[in-house]
Amino acid sequence: QKEVEQNSGPLSVPEGAIASLNCTYSDRVSQSFFWYRQYSGKSPELIMSIYSNGDKEDGRFTAQLNKASQYVSLLIRDSQPSDSATYLCAVNDNAGNMLTFGGGTRLMVKP
Amino acid sequence: DTEVTQTPKHLVMGMTNKKSLKCEQHMGHRAMYWYKQKAKKPPELMFVYSYEKLSINESVPSRFSPECPNSSLLNLHLHALQPEDSALYLCASSQARTRGYEQYFGPGTRLTVT
C-alpha cells in the first residue's frame, strides 16, 4: 500500500515569513512528485513538479526532493494571506497514471 | 494553456434521477481522470481513461458510469445515486506517458443528492 503522509496542520505563519510544508512517502520507486494548492471550495491547482533530487525554484516557491530519505518539501517565501490554502502532496511511480495524494496541509498566513 | 473545463458547476439531483457530468480538454492529453472529493479529504480516484480506453476502475459502484467519446471529452453518467455520493467531482487530464503524468484539474462539479 503506497502511502503519502502530510501534517494536516493548520500551519500558521505570519505574513512575509517562510512557510515550510513537508511530505513523506513510502514507495521507494516513486519517480514524480507534485504540489497542488487548493483553495476552499475550489479544485486543486498544480504549482510545482519535481523529478530529481535537489531543489527546484519557481518564483516564491521552492520544491525540495530527497529520494534517499523519501521526503519532499515545499517552501513558500514571503508568504502572503493569499497563500492561505490546503497544499496537497502527490507522488507517481511512472508505471501508470495513478497519483497517490497525501491528506493535505492547511496553511494559514496571518496579516 | 492548461485548461480543463467541466459542466455543470453545480448539480442537485434526486435519488431516482439520471444526470451526466461533462469534461473537456484541448491540450492534446491522452489520459483523463474522474475523481471524487469529500470535504477536508484529498481527491479519490474513480476512473482513468488512457488513449480513450478505460484503464483503471477503482471499484466504483455501477451507479457511476464513465464514457470517453473521444480524446478530448469525458463524461460521467449518474443514476440512482445515494446522499453519500454528494461531493465535488473533479476531472483531470495529463499527457499519458510524459512529464511524469502531471495532472491538471478542472474546476469541478459540486453534486448534491437529495
XYZ file of C-alpha atoms in Angstrom:
225
model
C 0.000 0.000 0.000
C 1.557 3.244 -1.131
C 1.319 5.990 1.458
C 1.935 9.697 1.336
C 1.939 11.478 4.675
C 1.490 15.159 5.444
C 0.881 17.017 8.675
C -2.737 18.166 8.460
C -1.998 21.463 10.227
C -3.111 24.106 10.351
C 0.323 25.595 9.843
C 0.133 29.227 10.817
C 2.815 31.691 9.686
C 2.940 35.496 9.743
C 2.835 37.457 6.516
C 6.297 37.747 4.977
C 7.658 34.614 6.659
C 8.773 31.365 5.022
C 6.217 28.570 5.123
C 7.678 25.057 5.092
C 5.450 22.172 4.108
C 6.641 18.588 4.341
C 5.631 15.282 2.825
C 6.961 11.748 3.214
C 6.207 8.781 1.005
C 6.535 5.053 1.473
C 7.150 3.698 -2.039
C 10.820 3.845 -2.985
C 10.052 3.508 -6.710
C 8.203 6.839 -6.735
C 9.616 8.983 -9.524
C 7.458 12.079 -9.887
C 6.394 14.468 -7.157
C 3.839 17.232 -7.253
C 2.478 20.000 -5.086
C -1.078 21.175 -5.550
C -2.701 24.191 -3.934
C -6.400 24.002 -3.182
C -8.444 26.932 -2.001
C -11.595 26.185 -0.044
C -14.381 25.113 -2.396
C -12.094 25.125 -5.443
C -10.228 22.446 -7.378
C -6.538 21.553 -6.906
C -4.076 23.668 -8.882
C -0.685 22.259 -9.848
C 2.006 24.614 -8.576
C 5.212 22.550 -8.619
C 6.585 19.347 -10.129
C 9.926 17.824 -9.205
C 11.593 14.711 -10.530
C 15.257 14.845 -9.432
C 16.947 15.141 -6.075
C 17.680 18.687 -5.014
C 15.873 21.988 -5.208
C 13.616 23.444 -7.864
C 12.654 27.101 -7.646
C 9.739 28.871 -9.297
C 9.113 32.398 -8.106
C 8.390 32.348 -4.371
C 8.079 28.553 -4.368
C 10.916 26.045 -3.891
C 10.367 22.302 -4.001
C 12.984 20.070 -2.407
C 13.328 16.357 -3.050
C 15.391 13.794 -1.168
C 14.745 10.320 -2.540
C 17.128 8.617 -0.124
C 15.116 9.930 2.821
C 11.824 9.685 0.922
C 10.653 13.179 1.563
C 9.634 16.145 -0.496
C 9.033 19.636 0.788
C 7.639 22.937 -0.410
C 8.963 26.275 0.773
C 6.941 29.421 0.230
C 8.980 32.593 0.680
C 7.452 35.959 1.594
C 4.168 34.257 2.463
C 1.043 36.249 1.655
C -2.506 35.924 3.036
C -3.487 34.797 -0.485
C -1.282 31.716 0.042
C -3.711 30.507 2.721
C -4.994 27.218 1.309
C -4.597 23.459 1.614
C -1.450 22.102 -0.024
C -1.606 18.572 -1.376
C 1.484 16.467 -1.995
C 1.153 13.787 -4.688
C 3.531 11.112 -5.992
C 3.617 8.850 -9.028
C 5.779 5.821 -9.751
C 5.612 6.464 -13.513
C 4.418 2.888 -14.080
C 0.888 4.113 -14.642
C -1.390 7.075 -14.446
C -2.149 6.948 -10.755
C -1.257 9.691 -8.342
C -1.174 8.951 -4.639
C -2.190 12.012 -2.631
C -1.308 12.952 0.885
C -4.058 14.213 3.153
C -3.021 17.822 2.677
C -1.646 20.532 4.950
C -3.763 23.575 5.682
C -1.671 26.752 5.618
C -2.838 29.972 7.236
C -0.882 33.164 6.593
C -1.824 35.862 9.063
C -1.526 39.575 8.138
C -2.853 26.526 -21.933
C -3.672 24.088 -19.121
C -7.431 24.406 -19.130
C -9.842 21.630 -18.336
C -13.498 22.609 -18.378
C -16.367 20.926 -16.569
C -20.118 21.340 -16.735
C -22.282 21.889 -14.848
C -20.669 23.784 -11.968
C -23.403 22.721 -9.585
C -25.918 19.879 -9.776
C -28.734 18.897 -7.439
C -30.418 15.610 -8.193
C -32.831 13.217 -6.577
C -32.011 9.601 -5.954
C -34.123 8.468 -8.912
C -32.702 10.939 -11.425
C -30.278 10.313 -14.259
C -27.753 13.031 -14.993
C -24.365 13.410 -16.649
C -21.233 15.351 -15.844
C -19.097 16.571 -18.728
C -15.399 17.326 -19.023
C -13.390 18.703 -21.937
C -9.725 19.431 -22.592
C -7.932 20.685 -25.684
C -4.340 20.192 -24.580
C -3.829 17.009 -26.588
C -3.672 14.998 -23.384
C -4.300 11.300 -23.843
C -5.171 10.395 -20.243
C -8.287 11.652 -18.471
C -9.487 11.033 -14.937
C -12.513 11.255 -12.698
C -12.018 11.943 -9.009
C -14.420 12.333 -6.132
C -13.536 14.684 -3.281
C -15.303 14.938 0.045
C -14.778 17.882 2.379
C -11.349 18.050 4.041
C -10.161 14.918 2.189
C -7.806 14.531 -0.778
C -9.189 13.629 -4.203
C -10.128 9.969 -4.522
C -9.526 8.368 -7.921
C -12.560 6.803 -9.588
C -11.653 6.114 -13.228
C -8.750 6.552 -15.634
C -9.007 6.603 -19.408
C -5.783 6.211 -21.351
C -5.922 6.641 -25.126
C -9.713 6.572 -24.877
C -9.799 3.191 -23.195
C -10.790 2.602 -19.588
C -7.583 1.563 -17.880
C -8.421 1.923 -14.204
C -11.708 1.497 -12.356
C -11.182 1.863 -8.643
C -14.060 -0.442 -7.644
C -16.594 2.293 -8.174
C -20.303 1.357 -7.794
C -22.134 0.776 -11.070
C -24.381 3.784 -10.437
C -21.412 5.758 -11.808
C -20.743 5.042 -15.470
C -17.862 6.720 -17.310
C -17.678 7.322 -21.039
C -14.905 8.707 -23.246
C -16.442 9.639 -26.627
C -13.125 10.968 -27.978
C -9.713 12.090 -26.813
C -10.984 15.500 -25.683
C -14.200 14.555 -23.903
C -15.039 12.616 -20.790
C -18.480 12.030 -19.338
C -19.683 10.588 -16.069
C -23.226 9.251 -16.142
C -25.052 9.179 -12.829
C -28.044 7.042 -11.944
C -29.776 6.117 -8.689
C -27.245 7.926 -6.538
C -27.280 7.991 -2.764
C -26.992 11.049 -0.495
C -23.474 9.920 0.476
C -22.447 10.427 -3.148
C -22.731 14.175 -2.618
C -19.238 15.559 -3.223
C -17.058 17.620 -5.542
C -16.440 15.660 -8.741
C -13.189 16.553 -10.427
C -11.986 15.812 -13.919
C -8.276 15.900 -14.707
C -6.096 15.242 -17.711
C -2.425 14.505 -18.383
C -0.006 13.503 -21.061
C -0.247 9.738 -20.934
C 3.412 8.863 -20.667
C 5.462 12.022 -20.431
C 6.209 14.784 -17.938
C 5.689 12.435 -15.025
C 1.943 12.361 -15.610
C 1.371 15.942 -14.448
C -2.356 16.127 -13.933
C -4.375 19.285 -14.474
C -7.739 19.558 -12.794
C -10.909 21.174 -13.990
C -12.970 23.423 -11.687
C -15.193 20.542 -10.595
C -18.907 19.870 -10.342
C -20.456 20.273 -6.894
C -23.028 17.468 -6.698
C -25.780 17.305 -4.110
C -28.002 14.216 -3.953
C -31.284 14.749 -2.155
